[in-house]
PDB file of C-alpha atoms in Angstrom:
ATOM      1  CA  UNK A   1      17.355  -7.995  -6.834  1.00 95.00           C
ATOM      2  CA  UNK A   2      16.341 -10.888  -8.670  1.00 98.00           C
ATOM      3  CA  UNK A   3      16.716 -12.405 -12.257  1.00 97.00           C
ATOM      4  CA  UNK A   4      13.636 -15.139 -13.122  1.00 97.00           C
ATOM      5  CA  UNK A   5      14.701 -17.276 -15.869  1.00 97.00           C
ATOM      6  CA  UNK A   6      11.447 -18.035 -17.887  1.00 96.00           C
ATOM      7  CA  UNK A   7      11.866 -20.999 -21.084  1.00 97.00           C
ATOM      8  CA  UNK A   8       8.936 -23.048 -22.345  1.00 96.00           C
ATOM      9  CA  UNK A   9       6.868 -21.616 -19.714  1.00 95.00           C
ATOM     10  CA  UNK A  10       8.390 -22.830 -16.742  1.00 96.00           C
ATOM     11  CA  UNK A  11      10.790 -21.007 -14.198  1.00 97.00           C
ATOM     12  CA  UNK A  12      13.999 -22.630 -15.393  1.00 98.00           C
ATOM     13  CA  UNK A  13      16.207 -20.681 -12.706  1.00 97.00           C
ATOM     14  CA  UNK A  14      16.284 -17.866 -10.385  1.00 98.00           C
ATOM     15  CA  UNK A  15      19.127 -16.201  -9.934  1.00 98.00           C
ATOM     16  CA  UNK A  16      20.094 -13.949  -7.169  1.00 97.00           C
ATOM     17  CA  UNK A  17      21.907 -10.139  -7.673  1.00 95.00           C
ATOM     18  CA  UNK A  18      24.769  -9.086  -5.570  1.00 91.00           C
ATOM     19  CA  UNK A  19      24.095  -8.021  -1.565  1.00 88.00           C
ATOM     20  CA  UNK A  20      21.125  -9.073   0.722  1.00 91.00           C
ATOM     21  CA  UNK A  21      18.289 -10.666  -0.698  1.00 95.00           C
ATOM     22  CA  UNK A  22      15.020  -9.625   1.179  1.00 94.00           C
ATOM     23  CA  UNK A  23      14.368 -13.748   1.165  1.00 96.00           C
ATOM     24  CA  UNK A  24       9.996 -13.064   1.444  1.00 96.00           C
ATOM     25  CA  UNK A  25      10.088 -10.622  -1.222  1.00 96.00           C
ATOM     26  CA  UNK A  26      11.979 -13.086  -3.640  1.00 97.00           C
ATOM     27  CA  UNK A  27       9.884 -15.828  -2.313  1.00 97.00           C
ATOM     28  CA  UNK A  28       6.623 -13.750  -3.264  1.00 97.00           C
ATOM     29  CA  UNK A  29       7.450 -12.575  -6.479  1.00 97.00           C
ATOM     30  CA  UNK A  30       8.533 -16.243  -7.114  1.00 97.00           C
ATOM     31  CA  UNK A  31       4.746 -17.030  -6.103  1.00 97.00           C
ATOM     32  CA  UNK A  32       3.406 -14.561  -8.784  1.00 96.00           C
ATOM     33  CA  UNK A  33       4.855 -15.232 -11.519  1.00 96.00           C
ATOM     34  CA  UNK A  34       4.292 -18.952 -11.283  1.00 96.00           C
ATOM     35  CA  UNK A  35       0.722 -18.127 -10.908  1.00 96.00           C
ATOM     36  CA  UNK A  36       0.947 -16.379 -13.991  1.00 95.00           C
ATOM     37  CA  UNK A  37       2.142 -19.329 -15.537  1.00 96.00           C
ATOM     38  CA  UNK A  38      -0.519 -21.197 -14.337  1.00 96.00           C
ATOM     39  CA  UNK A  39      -3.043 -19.121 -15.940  1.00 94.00           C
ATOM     40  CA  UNK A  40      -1.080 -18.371 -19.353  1.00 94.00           C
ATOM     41  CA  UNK A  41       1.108 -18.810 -21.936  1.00 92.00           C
ATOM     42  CA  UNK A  42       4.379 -16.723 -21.066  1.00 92.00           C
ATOM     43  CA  UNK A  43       7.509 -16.460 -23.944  1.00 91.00           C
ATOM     44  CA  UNK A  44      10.874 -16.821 -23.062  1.00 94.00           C
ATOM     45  CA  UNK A  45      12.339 -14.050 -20.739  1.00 94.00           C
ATOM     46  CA  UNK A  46      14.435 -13.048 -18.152  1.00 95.00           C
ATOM     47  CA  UNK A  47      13.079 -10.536 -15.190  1.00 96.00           C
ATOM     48  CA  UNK A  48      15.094  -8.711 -13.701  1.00 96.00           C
ATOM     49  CA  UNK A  49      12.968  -7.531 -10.797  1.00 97.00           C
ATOM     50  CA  UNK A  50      14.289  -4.700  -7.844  1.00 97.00           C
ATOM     51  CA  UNK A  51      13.395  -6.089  -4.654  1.00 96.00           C
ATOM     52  CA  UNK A  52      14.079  -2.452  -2.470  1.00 93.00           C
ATOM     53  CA  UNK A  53      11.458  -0.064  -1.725  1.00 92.00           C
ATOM     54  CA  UNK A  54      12.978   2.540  -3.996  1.00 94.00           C
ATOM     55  CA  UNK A  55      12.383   2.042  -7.916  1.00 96.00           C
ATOM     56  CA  UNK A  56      15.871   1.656 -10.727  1.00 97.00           C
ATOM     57  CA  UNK A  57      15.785   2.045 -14.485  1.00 97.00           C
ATOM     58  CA  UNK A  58      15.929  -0.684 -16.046  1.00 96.00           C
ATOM     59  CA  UNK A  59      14.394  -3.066 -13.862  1.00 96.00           C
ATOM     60  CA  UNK A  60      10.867  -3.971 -12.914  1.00 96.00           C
ATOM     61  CA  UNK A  61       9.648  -2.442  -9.490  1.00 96.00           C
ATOM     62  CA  UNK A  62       6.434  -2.210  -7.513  1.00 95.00           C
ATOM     63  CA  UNK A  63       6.302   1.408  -7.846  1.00 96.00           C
ATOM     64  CA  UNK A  64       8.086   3.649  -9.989  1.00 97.00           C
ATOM     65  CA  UNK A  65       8.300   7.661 -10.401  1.00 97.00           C
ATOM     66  CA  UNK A  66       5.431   8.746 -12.432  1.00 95.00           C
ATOM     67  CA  UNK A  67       5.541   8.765 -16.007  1.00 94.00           C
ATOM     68  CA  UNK A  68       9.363   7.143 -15.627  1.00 97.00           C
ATOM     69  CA  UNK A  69       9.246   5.066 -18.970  1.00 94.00           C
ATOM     70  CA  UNK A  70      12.619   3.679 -18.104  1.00 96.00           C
ATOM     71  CA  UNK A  71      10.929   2.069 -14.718  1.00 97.00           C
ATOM     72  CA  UNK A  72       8.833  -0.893 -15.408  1.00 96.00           C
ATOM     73  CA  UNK A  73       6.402  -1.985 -12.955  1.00 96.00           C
ATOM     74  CA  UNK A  74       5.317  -5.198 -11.498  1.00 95.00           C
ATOM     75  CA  UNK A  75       2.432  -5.966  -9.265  1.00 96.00           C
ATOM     76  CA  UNK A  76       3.279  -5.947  -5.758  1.00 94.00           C
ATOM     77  CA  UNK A  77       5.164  -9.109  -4.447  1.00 95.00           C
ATOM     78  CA  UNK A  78       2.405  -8.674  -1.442  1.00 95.00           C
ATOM     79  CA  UNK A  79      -0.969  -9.442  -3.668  1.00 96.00           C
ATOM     80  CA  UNK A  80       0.299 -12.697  -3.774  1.00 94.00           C
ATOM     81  CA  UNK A  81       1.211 -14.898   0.056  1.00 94.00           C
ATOM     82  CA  UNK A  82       0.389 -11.639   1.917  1.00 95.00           C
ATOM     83  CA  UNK A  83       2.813 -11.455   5.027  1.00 91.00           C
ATOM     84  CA  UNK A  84       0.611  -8.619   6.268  1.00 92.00           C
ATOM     85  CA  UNK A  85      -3.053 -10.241   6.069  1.00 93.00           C
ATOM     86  CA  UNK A  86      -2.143 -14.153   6.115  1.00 93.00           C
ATOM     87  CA  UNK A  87      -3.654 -14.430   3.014  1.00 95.00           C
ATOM     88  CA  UNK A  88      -2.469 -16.355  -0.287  1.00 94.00           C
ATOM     89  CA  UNK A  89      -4.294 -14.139  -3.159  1.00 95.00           C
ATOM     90  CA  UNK A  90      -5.779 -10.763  -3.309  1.00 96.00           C
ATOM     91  CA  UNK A  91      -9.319 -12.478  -3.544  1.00 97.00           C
ATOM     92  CA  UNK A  92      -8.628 -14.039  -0.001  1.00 96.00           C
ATOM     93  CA  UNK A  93      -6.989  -9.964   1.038  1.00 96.00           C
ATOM     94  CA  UNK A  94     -10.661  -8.692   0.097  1.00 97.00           C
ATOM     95  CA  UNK A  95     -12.670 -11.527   1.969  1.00 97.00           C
ATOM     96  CA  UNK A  96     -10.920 -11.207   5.031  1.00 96.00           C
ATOM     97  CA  UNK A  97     -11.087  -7.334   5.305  1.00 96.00           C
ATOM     98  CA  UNK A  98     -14.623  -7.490   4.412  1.00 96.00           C
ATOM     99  CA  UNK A  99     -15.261 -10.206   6.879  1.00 96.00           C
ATOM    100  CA  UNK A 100     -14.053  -8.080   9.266  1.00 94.00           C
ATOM    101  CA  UNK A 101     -14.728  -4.683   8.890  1.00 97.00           C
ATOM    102  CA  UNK A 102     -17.889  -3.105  10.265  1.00 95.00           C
ATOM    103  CA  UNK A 103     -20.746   0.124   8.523  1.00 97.00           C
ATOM    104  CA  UNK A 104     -19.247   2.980   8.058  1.00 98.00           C
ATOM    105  CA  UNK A 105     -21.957   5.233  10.359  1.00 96.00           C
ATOM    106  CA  UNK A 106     -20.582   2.479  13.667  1.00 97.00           C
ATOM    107  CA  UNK A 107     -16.712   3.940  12.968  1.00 98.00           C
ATOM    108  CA  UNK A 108     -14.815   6.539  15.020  1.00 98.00           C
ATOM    109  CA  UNK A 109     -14.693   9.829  13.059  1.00 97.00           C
ATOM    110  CA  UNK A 110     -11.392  10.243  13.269  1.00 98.00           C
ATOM    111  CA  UNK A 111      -8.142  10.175  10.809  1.00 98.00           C
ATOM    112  CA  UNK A 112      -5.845   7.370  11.616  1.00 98.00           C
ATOM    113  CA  UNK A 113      -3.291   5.460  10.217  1.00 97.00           C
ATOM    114  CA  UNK A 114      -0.692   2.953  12.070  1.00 95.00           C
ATOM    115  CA  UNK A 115       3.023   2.540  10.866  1.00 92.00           C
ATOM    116  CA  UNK A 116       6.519   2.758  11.300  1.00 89.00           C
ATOM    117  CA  UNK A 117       7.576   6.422  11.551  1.00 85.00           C
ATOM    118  CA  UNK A 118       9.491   7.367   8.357  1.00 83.00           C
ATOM    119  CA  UNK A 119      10.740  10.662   7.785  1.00 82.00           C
ATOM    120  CA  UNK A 120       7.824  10.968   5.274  1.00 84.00           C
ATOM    121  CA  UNK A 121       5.376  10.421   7.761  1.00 89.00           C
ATOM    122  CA  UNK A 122       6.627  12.480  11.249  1.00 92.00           C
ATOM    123  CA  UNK A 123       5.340  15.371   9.870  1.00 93.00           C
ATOM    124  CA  UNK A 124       1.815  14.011  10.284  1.00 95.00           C
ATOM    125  CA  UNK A 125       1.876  12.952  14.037  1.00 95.00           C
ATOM    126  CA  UNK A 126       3.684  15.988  14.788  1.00 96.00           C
ATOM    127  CA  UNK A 127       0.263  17.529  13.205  1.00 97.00           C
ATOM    128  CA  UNK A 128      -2.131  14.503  15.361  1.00 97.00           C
ATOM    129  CA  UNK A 129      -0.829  15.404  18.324  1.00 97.00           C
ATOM    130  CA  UNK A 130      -2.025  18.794  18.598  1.00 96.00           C
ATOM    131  CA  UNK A 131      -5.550  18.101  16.776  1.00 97.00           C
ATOM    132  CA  UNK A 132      -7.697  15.585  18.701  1.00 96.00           C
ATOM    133  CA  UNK A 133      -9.505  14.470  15.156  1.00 98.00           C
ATOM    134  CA  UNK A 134      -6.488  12.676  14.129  1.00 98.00           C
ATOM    135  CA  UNK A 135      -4.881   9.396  15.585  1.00 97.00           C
ATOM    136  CA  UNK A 136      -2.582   7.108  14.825  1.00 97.00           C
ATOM    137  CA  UNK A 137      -0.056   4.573  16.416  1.00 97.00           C
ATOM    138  CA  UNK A 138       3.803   4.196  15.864  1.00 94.00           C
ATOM    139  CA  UNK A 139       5.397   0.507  15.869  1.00 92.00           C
ATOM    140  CA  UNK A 140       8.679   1.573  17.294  1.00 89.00           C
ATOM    141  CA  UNK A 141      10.727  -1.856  15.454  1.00 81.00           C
ATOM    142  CA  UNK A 142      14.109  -1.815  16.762  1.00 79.00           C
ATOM    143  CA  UNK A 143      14.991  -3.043  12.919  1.00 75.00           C
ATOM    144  CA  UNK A 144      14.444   0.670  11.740  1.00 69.00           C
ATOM    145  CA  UNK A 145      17.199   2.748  13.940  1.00 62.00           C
ATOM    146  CA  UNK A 146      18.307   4.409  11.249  1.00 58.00           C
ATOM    147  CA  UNK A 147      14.903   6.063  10.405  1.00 63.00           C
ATOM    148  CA  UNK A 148      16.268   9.562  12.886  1.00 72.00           C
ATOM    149  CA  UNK A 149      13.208   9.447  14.588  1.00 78.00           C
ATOM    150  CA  UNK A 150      13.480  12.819  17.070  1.00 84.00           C
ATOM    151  CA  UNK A 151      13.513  11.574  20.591  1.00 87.00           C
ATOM    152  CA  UNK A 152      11.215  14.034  21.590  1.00 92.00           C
ATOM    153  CA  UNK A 153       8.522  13.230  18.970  1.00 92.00           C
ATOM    154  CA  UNK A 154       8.848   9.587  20.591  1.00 90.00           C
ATOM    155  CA  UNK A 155       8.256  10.832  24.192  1.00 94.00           C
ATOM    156  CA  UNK A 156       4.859  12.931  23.315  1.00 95.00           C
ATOM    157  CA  UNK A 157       3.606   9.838  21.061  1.00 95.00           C
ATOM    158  CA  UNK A 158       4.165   7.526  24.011  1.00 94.00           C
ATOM    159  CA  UNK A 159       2.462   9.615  26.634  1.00 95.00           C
ATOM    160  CA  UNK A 160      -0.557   9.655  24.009  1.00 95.00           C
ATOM    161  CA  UNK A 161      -0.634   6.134  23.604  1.00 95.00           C
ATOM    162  CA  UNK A 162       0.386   6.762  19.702  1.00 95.00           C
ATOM    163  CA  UNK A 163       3.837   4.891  19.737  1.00 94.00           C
ATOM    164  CA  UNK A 164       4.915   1.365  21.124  1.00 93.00           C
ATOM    165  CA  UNK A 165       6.970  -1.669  20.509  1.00 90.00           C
ATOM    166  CA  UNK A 166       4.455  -4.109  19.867  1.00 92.00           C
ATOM    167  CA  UNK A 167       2.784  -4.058  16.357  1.00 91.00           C
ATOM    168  CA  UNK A 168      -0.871  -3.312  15.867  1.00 94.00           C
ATOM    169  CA  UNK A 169      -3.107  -5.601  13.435  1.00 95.00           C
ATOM    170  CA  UNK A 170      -4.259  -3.894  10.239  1.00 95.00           C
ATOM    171  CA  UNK A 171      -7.429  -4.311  10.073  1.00 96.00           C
ATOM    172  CA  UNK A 172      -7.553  -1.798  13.404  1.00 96.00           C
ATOM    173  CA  UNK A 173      -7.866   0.353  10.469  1.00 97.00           C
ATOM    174  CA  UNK A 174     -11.080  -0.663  10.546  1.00 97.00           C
ATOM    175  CA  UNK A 175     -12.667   1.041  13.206  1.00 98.00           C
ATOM    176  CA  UNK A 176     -12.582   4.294  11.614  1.00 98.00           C
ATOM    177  CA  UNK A 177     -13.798   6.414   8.972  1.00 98.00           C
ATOM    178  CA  UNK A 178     -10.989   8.339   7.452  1.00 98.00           C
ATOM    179  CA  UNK A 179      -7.828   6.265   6.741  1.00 98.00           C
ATOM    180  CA  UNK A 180      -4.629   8.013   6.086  1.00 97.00           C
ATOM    181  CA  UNK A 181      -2.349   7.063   2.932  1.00 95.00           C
ATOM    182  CA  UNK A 182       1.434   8.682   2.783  1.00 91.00           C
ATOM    183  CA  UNK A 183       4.460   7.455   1.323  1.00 88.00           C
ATOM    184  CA  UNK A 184       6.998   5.434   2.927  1.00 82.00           C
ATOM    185  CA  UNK A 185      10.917   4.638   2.209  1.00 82.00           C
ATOM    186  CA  UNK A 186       8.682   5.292  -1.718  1.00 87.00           C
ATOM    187  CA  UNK A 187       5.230   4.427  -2.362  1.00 90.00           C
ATOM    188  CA  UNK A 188       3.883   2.726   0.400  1.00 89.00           C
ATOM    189  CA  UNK A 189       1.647  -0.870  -0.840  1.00 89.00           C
ATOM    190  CA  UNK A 190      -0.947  -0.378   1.300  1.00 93.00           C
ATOM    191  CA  UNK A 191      -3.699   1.068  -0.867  1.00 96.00           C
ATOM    192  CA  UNK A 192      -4.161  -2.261  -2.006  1.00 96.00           C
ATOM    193  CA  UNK A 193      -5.483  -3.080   1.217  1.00 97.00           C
ATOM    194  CA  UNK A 194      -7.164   0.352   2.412  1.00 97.00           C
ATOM    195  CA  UNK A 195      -9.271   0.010  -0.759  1.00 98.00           C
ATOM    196  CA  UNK A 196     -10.915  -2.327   0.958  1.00 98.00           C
ATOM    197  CA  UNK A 197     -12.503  -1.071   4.001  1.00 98.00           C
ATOM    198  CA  UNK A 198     -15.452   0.767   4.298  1.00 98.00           C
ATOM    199  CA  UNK A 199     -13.878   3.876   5.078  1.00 98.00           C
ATOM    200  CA  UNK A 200     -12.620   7.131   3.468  1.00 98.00           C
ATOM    201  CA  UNK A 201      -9.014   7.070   2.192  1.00 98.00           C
ATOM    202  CA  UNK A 202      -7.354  10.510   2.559  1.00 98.00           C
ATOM    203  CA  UNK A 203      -4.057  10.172   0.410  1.00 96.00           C
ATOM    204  CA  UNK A 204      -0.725  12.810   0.460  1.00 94.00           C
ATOM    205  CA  UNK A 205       0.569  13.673  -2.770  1.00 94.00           C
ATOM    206  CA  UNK A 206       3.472  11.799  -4.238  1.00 93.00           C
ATOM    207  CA  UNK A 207       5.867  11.204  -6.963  1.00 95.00           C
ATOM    208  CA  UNK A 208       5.251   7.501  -6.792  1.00 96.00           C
ATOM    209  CA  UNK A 209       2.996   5.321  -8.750  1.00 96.00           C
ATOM    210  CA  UNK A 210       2.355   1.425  -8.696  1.00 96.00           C
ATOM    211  CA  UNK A 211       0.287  -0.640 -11.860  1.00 96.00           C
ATOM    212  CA  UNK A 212      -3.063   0.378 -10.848  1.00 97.00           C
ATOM    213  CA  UNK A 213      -2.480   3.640  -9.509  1.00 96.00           C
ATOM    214  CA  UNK A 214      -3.659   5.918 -12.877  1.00 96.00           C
ATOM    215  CA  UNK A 215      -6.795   4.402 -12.447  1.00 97.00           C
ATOM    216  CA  UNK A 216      -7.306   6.450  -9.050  1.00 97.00           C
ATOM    217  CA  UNK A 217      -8.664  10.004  -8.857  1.00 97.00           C
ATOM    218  CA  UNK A 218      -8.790  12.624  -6.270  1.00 97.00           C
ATOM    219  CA  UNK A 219     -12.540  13.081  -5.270  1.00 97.00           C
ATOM    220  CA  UNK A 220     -13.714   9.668  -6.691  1.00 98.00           C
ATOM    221  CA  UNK A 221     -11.242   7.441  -4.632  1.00 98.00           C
ATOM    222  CA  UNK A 222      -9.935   9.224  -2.207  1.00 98.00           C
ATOM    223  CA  UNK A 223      -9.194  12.572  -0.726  1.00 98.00           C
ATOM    224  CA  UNK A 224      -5.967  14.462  -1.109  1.00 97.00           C
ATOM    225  CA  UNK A 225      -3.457  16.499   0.398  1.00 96.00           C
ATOM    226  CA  UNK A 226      -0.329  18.328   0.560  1.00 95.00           C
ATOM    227  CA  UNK A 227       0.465  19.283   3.531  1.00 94.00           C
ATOM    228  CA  UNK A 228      -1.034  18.382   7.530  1.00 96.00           C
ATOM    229  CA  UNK A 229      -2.322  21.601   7.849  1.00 96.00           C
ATOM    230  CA  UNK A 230      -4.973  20.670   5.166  1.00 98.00           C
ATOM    231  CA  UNK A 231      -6.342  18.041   6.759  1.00 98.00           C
ATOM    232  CA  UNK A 232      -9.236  19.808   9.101  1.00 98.00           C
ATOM    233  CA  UNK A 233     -10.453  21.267   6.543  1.00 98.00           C
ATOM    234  CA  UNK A 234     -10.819  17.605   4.469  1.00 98.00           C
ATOM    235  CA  UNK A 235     -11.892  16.438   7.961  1.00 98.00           C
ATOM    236  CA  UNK A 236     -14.732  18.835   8.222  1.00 98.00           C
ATOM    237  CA  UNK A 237     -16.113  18.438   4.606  1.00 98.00           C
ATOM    238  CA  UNK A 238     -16.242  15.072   4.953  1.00 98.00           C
ATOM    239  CA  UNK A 239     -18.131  15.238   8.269  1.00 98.00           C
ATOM    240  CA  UNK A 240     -20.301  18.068   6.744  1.00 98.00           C
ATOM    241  CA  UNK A 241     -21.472  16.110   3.740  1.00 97.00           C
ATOM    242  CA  UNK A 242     -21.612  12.683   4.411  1.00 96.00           C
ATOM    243  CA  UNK A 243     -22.491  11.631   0.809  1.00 98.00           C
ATOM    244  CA  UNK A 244     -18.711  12.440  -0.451  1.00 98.00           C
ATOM    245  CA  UNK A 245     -17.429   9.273   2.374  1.00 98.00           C
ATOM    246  CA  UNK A 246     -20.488   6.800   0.555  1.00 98.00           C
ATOM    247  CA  UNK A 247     -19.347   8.194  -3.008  1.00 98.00           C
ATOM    248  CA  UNK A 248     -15.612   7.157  -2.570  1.00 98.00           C
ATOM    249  CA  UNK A 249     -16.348   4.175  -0.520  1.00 98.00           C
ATOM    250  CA  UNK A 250     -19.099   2.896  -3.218  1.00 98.00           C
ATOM    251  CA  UNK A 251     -16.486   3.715  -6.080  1.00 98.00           C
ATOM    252  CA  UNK A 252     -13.753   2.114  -4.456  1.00 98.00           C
ATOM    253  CA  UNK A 253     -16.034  -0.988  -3.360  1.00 98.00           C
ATOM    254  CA  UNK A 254     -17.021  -1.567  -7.539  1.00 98.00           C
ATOM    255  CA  UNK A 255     -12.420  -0.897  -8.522  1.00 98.00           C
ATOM    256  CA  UNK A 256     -12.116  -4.427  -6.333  1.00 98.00           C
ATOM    257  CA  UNK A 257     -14.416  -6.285  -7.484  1.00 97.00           C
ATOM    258  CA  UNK A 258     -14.126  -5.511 -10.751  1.00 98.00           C
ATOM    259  CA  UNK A 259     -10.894  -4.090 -11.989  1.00 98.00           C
ATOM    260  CA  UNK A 260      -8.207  -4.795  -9.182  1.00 98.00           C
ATOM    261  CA  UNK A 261      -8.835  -8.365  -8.855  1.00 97.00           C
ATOM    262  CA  UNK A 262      -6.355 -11.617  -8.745  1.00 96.00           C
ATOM    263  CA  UNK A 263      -6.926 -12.696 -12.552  1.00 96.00           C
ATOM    264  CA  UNK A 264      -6.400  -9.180 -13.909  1.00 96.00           C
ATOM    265  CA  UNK A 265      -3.328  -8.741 -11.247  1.00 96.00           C
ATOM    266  CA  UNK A 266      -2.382 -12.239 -13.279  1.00 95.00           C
ATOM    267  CA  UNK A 267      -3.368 -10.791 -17.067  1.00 94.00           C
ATOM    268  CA  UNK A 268      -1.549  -8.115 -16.179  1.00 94.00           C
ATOM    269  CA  UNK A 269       1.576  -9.533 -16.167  1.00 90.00           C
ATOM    270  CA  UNK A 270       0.646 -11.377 -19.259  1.00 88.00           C
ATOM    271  CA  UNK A 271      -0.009  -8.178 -21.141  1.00 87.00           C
ATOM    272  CA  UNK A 272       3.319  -6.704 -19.594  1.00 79.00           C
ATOM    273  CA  UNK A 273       5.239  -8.930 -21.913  1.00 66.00           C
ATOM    274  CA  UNK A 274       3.759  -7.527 -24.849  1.00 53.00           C
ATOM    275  CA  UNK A 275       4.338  -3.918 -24.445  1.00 49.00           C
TER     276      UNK A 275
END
């Protein structure tokens, strides 16, 4: 992790923890806060922020166990210089996805999602491969060995076309209607972006929230589930009663313009300090 020094609302130092420093996470967060001071009058501090995926006591994360008082959390070091999107603010996030994202009644109707395959999420093309409704695509990033992907499930994904070495774009999310949301190494930071899109988010349950997260509910912003083998039946609903898909998208379309947007990401951290 990281320690930013704030005095007379400036960044007087930053000072790096002991081991690795993910250098475009520190760089990010670096990015944030010095927007925040841009905008507003910070006091005197120190942050000690946790750059890994999983959340620590005592420190500020981007996601912490919910209802874990002794995690604080921090926006995302990704709403700000967006290594995912090429974008600099979460303003420029929601333009570009808008820009190029199409209706909602010209997408696939299918359930699809593209990552890299953590244990969290094998269960789920395990489940796509044996239900044509669901898709999805593996980046197989020789960086992540030590994820214990089974051989096997790699062989089946290939021959489907689900799995390769070369990384998809995002915003292939795009092209159809019901988006799938699980956790990664923790929370994965991708709702941010998913929020976006015209399409129907259908989220797993998890221990994990991020800043924004209590202001998401089941039914209004997304669909939820436990386990794969609930997901025909969420599939079929939603295919059945097309007004659920405009209700969530609609709802979620009103959260980023005007809840989840760069100067309350900003006041955010200004109120943080207070608390």
């Amino acid at each position: 992790g990281i320690s930013i020094v704030l005095s007379n609302n400036k960044i007087k130092e930053t000072i790096d923890g002991e081991g690795w420093i993910h250098p475009k996470r520190k760089a990010q967060y670096i990015q944030l806060i010095q927007a925040c001071l841009d905008m507003f009058e910070l006091k005197d501090a120190i942050l000690n922020i946790n750059l890994l995926d999983k959340p620590l006591s005592g420190y500020l994360n981007f996601c912490r166990i919910k209802g874990n008082n002794e995690q604080f959390l921090l926006p995302n070091h990704r709403f700000i210089d967006d290594d995912i999107t090429g974008c600099k603010t979460y303003e420029e996030i929601k333009s570009f996805l808008k820009q190029s994202d199409k209706p909602f009644s010209e997408k696939v109707n299918k359930i699809y999602t593209s990552c890299i395959l953590h244990r969290d999420k094998q269960a789920y093309f395990k489940y796509a491969l044996e239900h044509t409704f669901c898709s999805g695509y593996v980046w197989l990033d020789p960086n992540y060995k030590s994820l214990e992907i089974p051989p096997s499930l790699i062989s089946h994904l290939k021959i489907k076309k689900m799995a390769g070495n070369t990384q998809v774009p995002f915003i292939d999310h795009a092209k159809y209607k019901y988006l799938l949301y699980n956790d990664g190494n923790s929370l994965s930071d991708r709702m941010r972006l998913l929020l976006c899109l015209n399409s129907v988010i259908i989220k797993s349950s998890t221990k994990y929230e991020e800043f924004y997260s209590y202001k998401l509910k089941a039914n209004e912003n997304f669909m939820e589930y436990k386990f794969p083998g609930e997901l025909k039946d969420i599939f079929m609903k939603l295919e059945q009663t097309p007004s659920i898909s405009h209700k969530i998208i609609s709802n979620n379309k009103d959260f980023i313009e005007n809840t989840l947007t760069h100067i309350n990401i900003l006041k955010y951290n200004k109120q943080m300090q207070l608390t």
